[in-house]
Every structure is written in C-alpha cells, then in structure tokens.
Short mmCIF file of C-alpha atoms and ligand atoms in Angstrom, two decimals:
data_model
loop_
_atom_site.label_atom_id
_atom_site.label_comp_id
_atom_site.label_asym_id
_atom_site.label_seq_id
_atom_site.Cartn_x
_atom_site.Cartn_y
_atom_site.Cartn_z
CA MET A 2 -85.32 -83.40 77.86
CA ALA A 3 -87.88 -80.62 78.06
CA LYS A 4 -89.54 -79.45 74.86
CA ILE A 5 -91.14 -76.17 73.80
CA GLU A 6 -94.88 -76.53 74.23
CA ASP A 7 -96.29 -73.06 73.71
CA VAL A 8 -95.26 -69.56 72.62
CA LEU A 9 -97.32 -66.61 73.84
CA ALA A 10 -96.85 -63.16 72.35
CA LEU A 11 -98.10 -59.84 73.67
CA GLU A 12 -98.00 -56.22 72.50
CA ILE A 13 -96.69 -54.26 75.51
CA LEU A 14 -95.26 -50.75 76.07
CA ASP A 15 -91.66 -49.60 76.20
CA SER A 16 -90.22 -46.77 78.30
CA ARG A 17 -91.22 -44.17 75.70
CA GLY A 18 -94.82 -45.36 75.63
CA ASN A 19 -94.40 -47.09 72.27
CA PRO A 20 -95.50 -50.67 71.64
CA THR A 21 -92.98 -53.48 71.80
CA VAL A 22 -93.01 -57.27 71.98
CA GLU A 23 -93.12 -59.66 74.91
CA VAL A 24 -92.83 -63.40 74.46
CA THR A 25 -93.47 -66.12 77.04
CA LEU A 26 -92.16 -69.54 76.18
CA LYS A 27 -93.75 -72.53 77.91
CA LEU A 28 -91.99 -75.86 78.19
CA ASP A 29 -93.72 -79.22 78.55
CA ASN A 30 -92.28 -79.60 82.06
CA GLY A 31 -94.27 -76.61 83.29
CA VAL A 32 -91.40 -74.11 83.18
CA PHE A 33 -92.08 -70.79 81.48
CA ALA A 34 -90.03 -67.65 80.93
CA THR A 35 -90.50 -64.23 79.40
CA ALA A 36 -88.38 -61.82 77.31
CA LYS A 37 -89.15 -58.27 76.16
CA VAL A 38 -87.40 -56.46 73.33
CA PRO A 39 -86.08 -52.88 73.36
CA SER A 40 -86.25 -50.24 70.63
CA GLY A 41 -83.79 -47.57 69.44
CA ALA A 42 -84.33 -43.95 68.34
CA SER A 43 -80.99 -43.15 66.71
CA THR A 44 -80.97 -46.41 64.78
CA GLY A 45 -78.23 -47.38 62.36
CA GLU A 46 -79.37 -47.73 58.76
CA ARG A 47 -77.90 -51.25 58.49
CA GLU A 48 -79.68 -52.62 61.57
CA ALA A 49 -82.01 -55.61 61.33
CA LEU A 50 -85.56 -54.44 60.73
CA GLU A 51 -87.88 -53.63 63.60
CA LEU A 52 -91.27 -54.48 62.11
CA ARG A 53 -94.18 -52.11 62.85
CA ASP A 54 -97.77 -52.14 61.59
CA GLY A 55 -97.78 -48.72 59.93
CA ASP A 56 -101.49 -48.41 60.74
CA LYS A 57 -101.78 -44.73 61.62
CA LYS A 58 -104.98 -45.36 63.58
CA ARG A 59 -103.09 -47.37 66.20
CA TYR A 60 -100.12 -46.01 68.16
CA GLN A 61 -99.35 -43.56 65.33
CA GLY A 62 -98.35 -46.46 63.10
CA LYS A 63 -96.05 -48.04 65.68
CA GLY A 64 -98.24 -51.01 66.65
CA VAL A 65 -96.67 -54.47 66.56
CA LEU A 66 -99.72 -56.65 65.91
CA LYS A 67 -98.17 -58.05 62.72
CA VAL A 68 -95.20 -59.13 64.80
CA ILE A 69 -97.48 -60.80 67.33
CA ASN A 70 -99.26 -62.64 64.53
CA ASN A 71 -95.97 -63.71 62.95
CA ILE A 72 -94.96 -65.24 66.28
CA LYS A 73 -98.29 -67.01 66.73
CA ASP A 74 -98.86 -68.16 63.15
CA ILE A 75 -95.37 -68.79 61.77
CA ILE A 76 -92.83 -69.12 64.58
CA LYS A 77 -94.85 -71.07 67.13
CA PRO A 78 -95.77 -74.01 64.87
CA ALA A 79 -92.17 -74.21 63.63
CA ILE A 80 -90.45 -74.37 67.02
CA LYS A 81 -93.05 -76.32 68.98
CA GLY A 82 -91.49 -79.60 70.10
CA MET A 83 -87.89 -78.30 69.80
CA GLU A 84 -85.52 -78.49 72.75
CA PRO A 85 -85.12 -75.01 74.26
CA PHE A 86 -81.46 -75.77 75.10
CA ASP A 87 -80.45 -75.97 71.48
CA GLN A 88 -80.16 -72.20 71.09
CA ARG A 89 -78.22 -72.52 67.85
CA ALA A 90 -80.90 -74.72 66.25
CA ILE A 91 -83.71 -72.42 67.41
CA ASP A 92 -81.97 -69.30 66.13
CA LYS A 93 -81.11 -71.02 62.84
CA LYS A 94 -84.75 -72.01 62.43
CA LEU A 95 -85.87 -68.42 63.13
CA ILE A 96 -83.40 -67.06 60.57
CA GLU A 97 -84.55 -69.61 57.98
CA LEU A 98 -88.24 -68.93 58.61
CA ASP A 99 -87.58 -65.25 57.98
CA GLY A 100 -85.39 -65.85 54.96
CA THR A 101 -84.31 -62.22 54.46
CA GLY A 102 -80.91 -60.71 55.22
CA THR A 103 -82.41 -58.04 57.46
CA LYS A 104 -85.10 -60.08 59.25
CA SER A 105 -87.68 -57.93 57.53
CA LYS A 106 -90.28 -60.64 56.92
CA LEU A 107 -90.95 -61.72 60.51
CA GLY A 108 -89.31 -58.67 62.12
CA ALA A 109 -86.14 -58.68 64.22
CA ASN A 110 -88.40 -57.81 67.17
CA ALA A 111 -90.37 -61.05 66.69
CA ILE A 112 -87.22 -63.13 66.30
CA LEU A 113 -85.29 -61.62 69.21
CA ALA A 114 -88.16 -62.01 71.67
CA VAL A 115 -88.38 -65.74 70.91
CA SER A 116 -84.61 -66.25 70.84
CA LEU A 117 -84.18 -64.65 74.27
CA ALA A 118 -87.22 -66.34 75.79
CA ALA A 119 -85.70 -69.70 74.79
CA ALA A 120 -82.49 -68.88 76.69
CA HIS A 121 -84.44 -67.72 79.74
CA ALA A 122 -86.65 -70.83 79.73
CA SER A 123 -83.61 -73.09 79.43
CA ALA A 124 -81.82 -71.39 82.33
CA LYS A 125 -84.95 -71.73 84.44
CA ALA A 126 -85.43 -75.38 83.49
CA LEU A 127 -81.87 -76.07 84.66
CA ASN A 128 -82.36 -73.92 87.74
CA MET A 129 -79.41 -71.75 86.78
CA PRO A 130 -78.99 -67.99 86.64
CA LEU A 131 -79.03 -66.80 83.01
CA TYR A 132 -75.41 -65.59 83.04
CA LYS A 133 -74.19 -69.03 84.07
CA TYR A 134 -76.42 -70.80 81.56
CA ILE A 135 -75.03 -68.63 78.74
CA GLY A 136 -71.45 -68.20 79.96
CA GLY A 137 -70.63 -71.38 81.86
CA ILE A 138 -69.08 -71.70 85.30
CA ASP A 139 -66.16 -69.33 84.75
CA THR A 140 -68.05 -66.05 84.72
CA PRO A 141 -66.69 -63.89 87.54
CA VAL A 142 -66.37 -60.55 85.70
CA VAL A 143 -69.01 -57.93 86.42
CA PRO A 144 -68.85 -55.10 83.89
CA VAL A 145 -67.70 -51.51 84.24
CA PRO A 146 -70.81 -49.38 83.61
CA LEU A 147 -70.89 -46.40 81.27
CA LEU A 148 -73.66 -44.26 82.78
CA ASN A 149 -75.33 -41.72 80.56
CA VAL A 150 -76.07 -38.83 82.93
CA LEU A 151 -76.57 -36.02 80.44
CA ASN A 152 -78.76 -36.53 77.37
CA GLY A 153 -78.83 -34.58 74.13
CA GLY A 154 -79.25 -35.29 70.41
CA LYS A 155 -82.22 -37.46 69.53
CA HIS A 156 -82.84 -38.42 73.17
CA ALA A 157 -83.73 -34.92 74.36
CA ASP A 158 -85.36 -31.80 72.93
CA THR A 159 -82.43 -29.47 73.53
CA ASN A 160 -79.71 -27.69 71.58
CA VAL A 161 -76.97 -30.18 72.57
CA ASP A 162 -75.87 -32.06 69.42
CA PHE A 163 -74.11 -34.96 71.12
CA GLN A 164 -76.49 -37.66 72.29
CA GLU A 165 -74.80 -39.01 75.42
CA TYR A 166 -72.39 -37.82 78.10
CA MET A 167 -71.36 -40.64 80.36
CA ILE A 168 -69.44 -41.20 83.58
CA VAL A 169 -67.23 -44.29 83.79
CA PRO A 170 -66.42 -45.32 87.38
CA ALA A 171 -63.44 -47.48 86.38
CA GLY A 172 -61.28 -46.48 89.38
CA LEU A 173 -63.64 -47.88 92.02
CA PRO A 174 -62.99 -51.31 93.54
CA SER A 175 -66.33 -53.03 92.88
CA LEU A 176 -69.53 -52.57 90.94
CA LYS A 177 -71.35 -51.82 94.15
CA GLU A 178 -68.98 -48.95 94.96
CA ALA A 179 -68.92 -47.87 91.31
CA LEU A 180 -72.70 -47.52 91.27
CA ARG A 181 -72.73 -45.74 94.61
CA ALA A 182 -70.18 -43.21 93.34
CA SER A 183 -72.12 -42.79 90.09
CA ALA A 184 -75.42 -42.18 91.86
CA GLU A 185 -73.72 -39.62 94.10
CA VAL A 186 -72.27 -37.84 91.07
CA TYR A 187 -75.70 -37.97 89.39
CA HIS A 188 -77.33 -36.24 92.38
CA THR A 189 -74.50 -33.73 92.64
CA LEU A 190 -74.92 -32.95 88.95
CA LYS A 191 -78.59 -32.31 89.58
CA SER A 192 -77.80 -29.81 92.35
CA ILE A 193 -75.26 -28.04 90.13
CA LEU A 194 -77.85 -27.73 87.36
CA LYS A 195 -80.38 -26.38 89.88
CA GLU A 196 -77.91 -23.77 91.15
CA LYS A 197 -77.46 -22.60 87.57
CA SER A 198 -81.24 -22.53 87.05
CA LEU A 199 -80.91 -25.19 84.37
CA ALA A 200 -83.56 -27.83 83.72
CA THR A 201 -83.32 -31.04 85.74
CA SER A 202 -85.91 -32.97 83.76
CA VAL A 203 -84.50 -36.13 82.23
CA GLY A 204 -84.13 -37.54 78.72
CA ASP A 205 -84.93 -40.99 77.36
CA GLU A 206 -82.09 -42.73 79.16
CA GLY A 207 -82.51 -41.02 82.52
CA GLY A 208 -79.76 -38.42 82.12
CA PHE A 209 -80.55 -34.75 82.68
CA ALA A 210 -81.43 -32.83 79.56
CA PRO A 211 -80.74 -29.12 80.05
CA ASP A 212 -80.27 -26.61 77.25
CA LEU A 213 -76.59 -25.70 77.31
CA LYS A 214 -74.24 -23.26 75.57
CA ASN A 215 -72.42 -25.84 73.50
CA ASN A 216 -71.39 -29.50 73.24
CA GLU A 217 -68.44 -29.05 75.60
CA GLU A 218 -70.33 -27.61 78.56
CA PRO A 219 -71.69 -31.04 79.61
CA LEU A 220 -68.11 -32.27 80.04
CA GLN A 221 -67.30 -29.27 82.26
CA LEU A 222 -70.42 -29.95 84.32
CA LEU A 223 -69.61 -33.64 84.70
CA PHE A 224 -66.03 -32.87 85.71
CA LYS A 225 -67.29 -30.46 88.34
CA ALA A 226 -69.94 -32.90 89.60
CA ILE A 227 -67.35 -35.67 90.03
CA GLU A 228 -65.08 -33.37 92.06
CA LYS A 229 -67.89 -31.93 94.12
CA ALA A 230 -69.13 -35.43 94.96
CA GLY A 231 -65.68 -36.15 96.41
CA TYR A 232 -64.15 -38.21 93.60
CA LYS A 233 -61.15 -37.63 91.35
CA PRO A 234 -61.87 -37.16 87.66
CA GLY A 235 -59.43 -39.26 85.66
CA LYS A 236 -58.61 -41.49 88.62
CA ASP A 237 -61.85 -42.67 90.21
CA ILE A 238 -64.22 -41.69 87.45
CA TYR A 239 -63.61 -41.06 83.73
CA LEU A 240 -65.79 -39.56 81.03
CA ALA A 241 -67.24 -40.99 77.81
CA ILE A 242 -69.39 -39.62 75.01
CA ASP A 243 -71.65 -40.99 72.30
CA PRO A 244 -72.20 -38.13 69.86
CA ALA A 245 -74.26 -40.53 67.65
CA SER A 246 -72.85 -38.46 64.83
CA SER A 247 -74.75 -40.21 62.00
CA GLU A 248 -77.70 -38.12 63.20
CA PHE A 249 -76.03 -34.81 62.28
CA TYR A 250 -74.06 -35.99 59.25
CA SER A 251 -75.20 -35.08 55.76
CA ASN A 252 -73.47 -34.56 52.42
CA GLY A 253 -70.11 -35.50 53.89
CA LYS A 254 -70.26 -32.90 56.68
CA TYR A 255 -71.04 -32.82 60.39
CA ASN A 256 -73.63 -30.16 61.07
CA LEU A 257 -73.09 -28.93 64.63
CA LYS A 258 -75.61 -26.42 65.93
CA ASP A 259 -73.27 -25.14 68.61
CA GLU A 260 -70.43 -24.50 66.17
CA GLY A 261 -72.86 -22.90 63.75
CA ARG A 262 -70.94 -24.53 60.93
CA LYS A 263 -70.42 -27.78 59.14
CA LEU A 264 -67.27 -29.73 60.02
CA SER A 265 -65.26 -32.19 57.93
CA SER A 266 -64.24 -35.58 59.36
CA GLU A 267 -60.76 -34.18 60.05
CA GLN A 268 -62.17 -31.18 61.86
CA MET A 269 -64.35 -33.48 63.97
CA ILE A 270 -61.28 -35.55 64.87
CA SER A 271 -59.42 -32.38 65.85
CA LEU A 272 -62.38 -31.40 67.99
CA TYR A 273 -62.23 -34.78 69.76
CA GLU A 274 -58.47 -34.43 70.19
CA SER A 275 -58.95 -31.13 71.96
CA LEU A 276 -61.63 -32.65 74.22
CA VAL A 277 -59.37 -35.61 75.04
CA LYS A 278 -56.61 -33.15 76.01
CA ALA A 279 -58.89 -31.13 78.26
CA TYR A 280 -60.91 -33.90 79.98
CA PRO A 281 -60.40 -37.48 81.17
CA LEU A 282 -62.35 -38.66 78.14
CA ILE A 283 -61.66 -42.35 77.74
CA SER A 284 -64.31 -43.61 75.33
CA ILE A 285 -65.93 -42.09 72.23
CA GLU A 286 -68.76 -43.95 70.52
CA ASP A 287 -69.93 -43.15 67.00
CA GLY A 288 -67.58 -40.17 66.87
CA LEU A 289 -68.00 -40.32 63.12
CA ALA A 290 -70.93 -41.38 60.96
CA GLU A 291 -72.01 -44.84 59.81
CA ASN A 292 -70.90 -44.27 56.21
CA ASP A 293 -67.73 -42.30 56.93
CA TRP A 294 -65.47 -45.39 56.90
CA ASN A 295 -62.36 -43.47 55.85
CA GLY A 296 -62.97 -40.92 58.58
CA TRP A 297 -63.08 -43.77 61.12
CA VAL A 298 -59.70 -45.05 59.89
CA LEU A 299 -58.20 -41.60 60.45
CA LEU A 300 -59.90 -41.31 63.85
CA LYS A 301 -58.36 -44.65 64.87
CA GLU A 302 -54.92 -43.51 63.69
CA ARG A 303 -55.09 -40.27 65.61
CA LEU A 304 -56.82 -41.32 68.86
CA GLY A 305 -56.81 -45.14 68.96
CA SER A 306 -53.90 -45.43 71.38
CA LYS A 307 -55.53 -43.19 73.98
CA VAL A 308 -59.26 -43.62 73.65
CA GLN A 309 -61.72 -46.48 73.31
CA LEU A 310 -63.35 -45.84 69.92
CA VAL A 311 -66.67 -47.65 69.93
CA ALA A 312 -68.46 -48.52 66.70
CA ASP A 313 -72.25 -48.63 67.04
CA ASP A 314 -74.12 -47.51 63.90
CA LEU A 315 -70.99 -48.40 61.92
CA THR A 316 -71.12 -52.11 62.72
CA VAL A 317 -74.68 -52.72 64.06
CA THR A 318 -73.70 -55.95 65.91
CA ASN A 319 -73.34 -57.65 62.51
CA THR A 320 -70.26 -59.78 61.82
CA LYS A 321 -70.27 -58.61 58.18
CA TYR A 322 -69.62 -54.99 59.19
CA ILE A 323 -67.48 -55.90 62.22
CA GLN A 324 -65.25 -57.85 59.82
CA LYS A 325 -65.02 -54.79 57.58
CA ALA A 326 -64.14 -52.56 60.53
CA LEU A 327 -61.47 -55.05 61.63
CA GLU A 328 -59.99 -55.25 58.15
CA MET A 329 -59.91 -51.47 57.78
CA ASP A 330 -58.71 -51.04 61.38
CA ALA A 331 -61.45 -48.47 61.80
CA ALA A 332 -62.15 -48.74 65.59
CA ASN A 333 -60.97 -50.61 68.68
CA SER A 334 -64.29 -51.42 70.29
CA VAL A 335 -67.80 -52.44 69.21
CA LEU A 336 -71.16 -51.74 70.78
CA ILE A 337 -73.35 -54.83 71.12
CA LYS A 338 -77.12 -54.42 70.88
CA LEU A 339 -79.15 -57.60 70.63
CA ASN A 340 -81.94 -56.07 68.58
CA GLN A 341 -79.56 -54.70 65.95
CA ILE A 342 -78.97 -58.28 64.81
CA GLY A 343 -81.93 -60.22 66.21
CA THR A 344 -80.77 -63.50 67.76
CA LEU A 345 -78.69 -64.50 70.78
CA THR A 346 -76.49 -66.80 68.67
CA GLU A 347 -75.55 -64.05 66.20
CA THR A 348 -74.93 -61.64 69.09
CA MET A 349 -72.51 -64.13 70.69
CA GLU A 350 -70.76 -64.60 67.33
CA SER A 351 -70.31 -60.83 67.05
CA ILE A 352 -68.88 -60.63 70.57
CA ARG A 353 -66.49 -63.49 69.86
CA MET A 354 -65.25 -61.86 66.66
CA VAL A 355 -64.66 -58.55 68.43
CA ARG A 356 -62.89 -60.04 71.45
CA SER A 357 -60.73 -62.52 69.57
CA ASN A 358 -59.27 -59.61 67.64
CA GLY A 359 -58.27 -57.74 70.78
CA TRP A 360 -61.04 -55.15 70.59
CA THR A 361 -63.45 -54.52 73.44
CA ALA A 362 -67.21 -55.14 73.34
CA VAL A 363 -69.69 -52.94 75.18
CA ILE A 364 -73.06 -54.57 75.84
CA SER A 365 -75.79 -51.96 75.43
CA HIS A 366 -79.42 -51.18 76.09
CA ARG A 367 -81.56 -49.13 73.67
CA SER A 368 -83.10 -45.75 74.36
CA GLY A 369 -86.53 -47.41 74.38
CA GLU A 370 -86.39 -50.14 77.04
CA THR A 371 -88.46 -52.33 79.33
CA ASP A 372 -87.74 -53.93 82.68
CA ASP A 373 -86.11 -56.88 80.87
CA THR A 374 -82.62 -57.46 82.33
CA THR A 375 -81.15 -59.91 79.82
CA ILE A 376 -78.26 -57.58 78.93
CA ALA A 377 -76.99 -57.55 82.52
CA ASP A 378 -76.62 -61.34 82.50
CA LEU A 379 -75.22 -61.25 78.97
CA ALA A 380 -72.48 -58.77 79.92
CA VAL A 381 -71.33 -61.12 82.69
CA ALA A 382 -71.78 -64.28 80.60
CA ALA A 383 -69.78 -62.91 77.67
CA ASN A 384 -67.09 -61.51 79.96
CA THR A 385 -67.08 -58.22 78.07
CA GLY A 386 -66.10 -56.01 81.00
CA PHE A 387 -68.44 -53.21 79.87
CA ILE A 388 -72.12 -52.35 79.94
CA LYS A 389 -73.91 -49.21 78.83
CA THR A 390 -77.38 -48.94 80.26
CA GLY A 391 -78.20 -45.32 81.02
CA ALA A 392 -78.38 -43.18 84.12
CA PRO A 393 -78.72 -44.56 87.65
CA ALA A 394 -82.37 -43.48 87.37
CA ARG A 395 -85.59 -44.52 85.57
CA GLY A 396 -86.94 -47.97 86.36
CA GLU A 397 -86.02 -49.57 83.05
CA ARG A 398 -82.37 -48.46 83.46
CA VAL A 399 -81.89 -49.33 87.14
CA ALA A 400 -83.47 -52.76 86.54
CA LYS A 401 -80.23 -53.69 84.73
CA TYR A 402 -77.96 -52.17 87.38
CA ASN A 403 -79.91 -53.87 90.14
CA ARG A 404 -79.60 -57.21 88.35
CA LEU A 405 -75.83 -56.66 88.17
CA LEU A 406 -75.73 -55.90 91.89
CA GLU A 407 -77.51 -59.20 92.51
CA ILE A 408 -75.02 -61.06 90.33
CA GLU A 409 -72.04 -59.42 92.05
CA TYR A 410 -73.53 -60.36 95.43
CA GLU A 411 -74.16 -63.92 94.30
CA LEU A 412 -70.57 -64.26 93.02
CA GLY A 413 -69.33 -63.05 96.40
CA LYS A 414 -65.56 -63.14 96.79
CA ARG A 415 -65.17 -64.60 93.30
CA ALA A 416 -66.56 -61.44 91.68
CA VAL A 417 -64.04 -59.47 89.65
CA TYR A 418 -64.59 -55.81 88.84
CA PRO A 419 -62.03 -55.16 86.11
CA GLY A 420 -61.88 -51.37 86.41
CA MET A 421 -59.27 -49.89 84.07
CA GLN A 422 -58.14 -53.35 83.03
CA ALA A 423 -61.31 -53.62 81.01
CA PHE A 424 -59.82 -51.10 78.60
CA VAL A 425 -57.54 -53.72 77.03
CA SER A 426 -57.94 -52.25 73.57
CA ILE A 427 -56.11 -49.06 74.47
CA GLN A 428 -53.43 -50.40 76.81
P1 PGA B 514 -80.61 -45.73 70.49
O1 PGA B 514 -79.43 -44.99 71.22
O2 PGA B 514 -81.03 -46.88 71.30
O3 PGA B 514 -81.65 -44.64 70.37
O4 PGA B 514 -80.08 -46.16 69.14
C1 PGA B 514 -78.39 -45.66 71.88
C2 PGA B 514 -77.07 -45.47 71.19
O5 PGA B 514 -76.95 -44.76 70.17
O6 PGA B 514 -76.08 -46.03 71.65
ZN1 ZN B 515 -74.61 -45.20 70.08
#
C-alpha cells in the first residue's frame, strides 16, 4: 500500500486576489495530487476558523504564511508514512493535532487542503475519478445547478440587499442541456441589462451586478430573461435566492435598504410569501439570520411545503448545528461548504445526517474560489442532486461546471439528471 511521503504547501491567490492555500501530497509510489481551498465573504459566525497572518504589511493582513508553516512543521511530520486511503484516520489525526473545536490552532484552511489532497492522491493512486473513489460505483446522479446570475449584498457594490439571485434549470433533461439553457439565459439577461443602460460588470460569483430599484427587480429581470431566451419560467427554469440575511440583521431586525425600514422575522416571511406567489421561486437560502432560530421555525411552517429552505450560516456544515436545526424543524435543506467544517470526513457526516432525515443537501462553492473542482466530484459522489457554484462565467466557476460536463459524459447513458425529483424535501 502506498504511503504519504511528502506534503508541499504554497500560498496562492484566490479569485478575489486574496491569498489562499494549496497543498500537494506526494506518495511513495510517485503519485502526487493537489487541492486548493476557497474562502467566503459572507461567512457564518460559527464556521471553522480560516487562519490568516494579520500582518498588515502583507496582503493587508490576509497572508497565509502561518498556515503554510503549520502544514510544513506540524501536519507533515504527523501524517508522513500514513496510508492516504484511510481518510478517516488522516482527518482524525488533523483534528487531534489542532485540538480546538473551531480548528483555530492550525486553521481550517490548513486542515482542509491536506484532507482534500489526501482524497485526490488516493483516487489518482487507484486510477479512479475522484467521484468514484469517494462515492463508490453507484454514482450516476449529476446535480441540478443553482446558477447565481445576479449578485448583490456583500458580493457586489450595489444597493441590492439580497446576495444571490439564481436560475435553476430543473426542467431540462440533462446537465448538458441545463447548462446550455442557463448560459443562454445569462447572455439574454446581459442584453436586457444593456437595453436598460444598466451595468453589465460582474460580481464575485460571475453574476451581473447592476444597481437596481429594489430587491424584487432582479426576479423580474430573470423571469424576463428566461422567457426571452425561449424557455418557460416555472417549467424549464425556476428561480432561487440567497439573501444571506445575517449580513443585514441587527438587534432582531432585518435592515433592508430598498424598503427603507427594518423588518421583523414575520415581515420578512410575509415578504418571501409574496415573492413565492409572484415568481417560480423554488429555493430560499438563509432567508433569515444565523441566530434567528425561532424565525426559521416559523419560516419552515409557512413556506416549507412549497419551497426548499436552505440553511447556510445557520448550520455551517456542522453536525452540531444541523442536529439542532433537525430537532427544531427549522429548515428542509442544508448548504454544504467544505471549508465551513474543514475535513472531508466531517463534510460527509454532515451530508449523511441531512439526507437520512429527508432533507436535501446543496454542495456549494465559496465566493472566493480557485480552479479546484473537488466540489463537482463531491456532488456526484454524495448523490446530493444539487450544486451551487455561481454563474456560467468566470474561470473559477466554470471549472466546476466543466468538470460536471466531463463526469456526465463519462457516465454516458448511465447518467441521471434528477431535475425536479431532486427537490425531495418539498414533494
Ligand atoms: P460566501 O457566500 O462564500 O461569501 O459565504 C456564499 C453563500 O453565502 O452561500
Ligand atoms: Zn449562503
């Protein structure tokens, strides 16, 4: 059996021009593989810690040299000689070496890079694609993408409060057709914005980022773009939003610029109800804030039978908070971000907990990304049926879509695109 021989760590750049971590794991049989970690902007307060140097003279304090040193000095000697295939043992070792509940000693960015590089190296050593190595032979489901085509909130410098407006091509027959339709809608949206003399520059996740009248106008624009591109809203293509509402929540109120007033949780839910009535809105992520647990329970009561209610900041890919959400019946879906928790093993445990309770799991990128495509393979391996990885534009976003196209091609006739069936939690 191959053994880990060397661990190389490098400070590289993410899609926002901030430093992040790359790890290359070398095995004693000559195989080597690399993983790169992403970075969020609208991070949940309970996420595992992304360690940064804080040295204002380098990268405005965002350098990751401490992380690189932790990998070289602490992690490498501890995992050298281990079998890369024993993911559980490697991840357990990483968690023990760190010893904190939030991975704050070594940094979740250090730990995740090594954890993922081990999986990649193992898959390579066995000459298997990553999704098969992680998921086994029965992995035919390619996910329905949620494509963020209009950016606001913390991902754009505009007056739109909600962070993400997404199109969901769940009515198309395959991922290939779903992506084609989505790219066509994306380009049509661009021409509509141009006609209205609105900005067509893009935000962090590749979606357009125009200044608009209010938080509803993006939904009108998306509806129009879908129709104009020749598709049926609510049949071929649905809509989804991620208001990332923790970002505009303070003192128990939601502070919406466009409303010019502060809304209670109940008023926010009523606002969502009116949007769900007016548009084919099928998924709402972080509709309420990360500490508004009672609000989430009410949101689930009022909209849970019609809409996928995705917890992101609320549960931060951590079984402790997912368990709480399940017990309170506070959502029906959970966003899965590897770097919120820090190891592949813990991520898989979170997915299992979510799915075994009949909720859906949406595998997600971060707003700061690299060309790493691990999440595409993970979405197929874990059979989640959903992936959220930005617009069909910007290299770091399309890298994931292109990887999914390769997987769908490789699966051939066996590939299953679940379409609306992926929405099991609201059927
Ligand atoms: P983030 O945004 O990566 O900036 O946290 C993505 C999200 O909120 O889903
Ligand atoms: Zn989110």
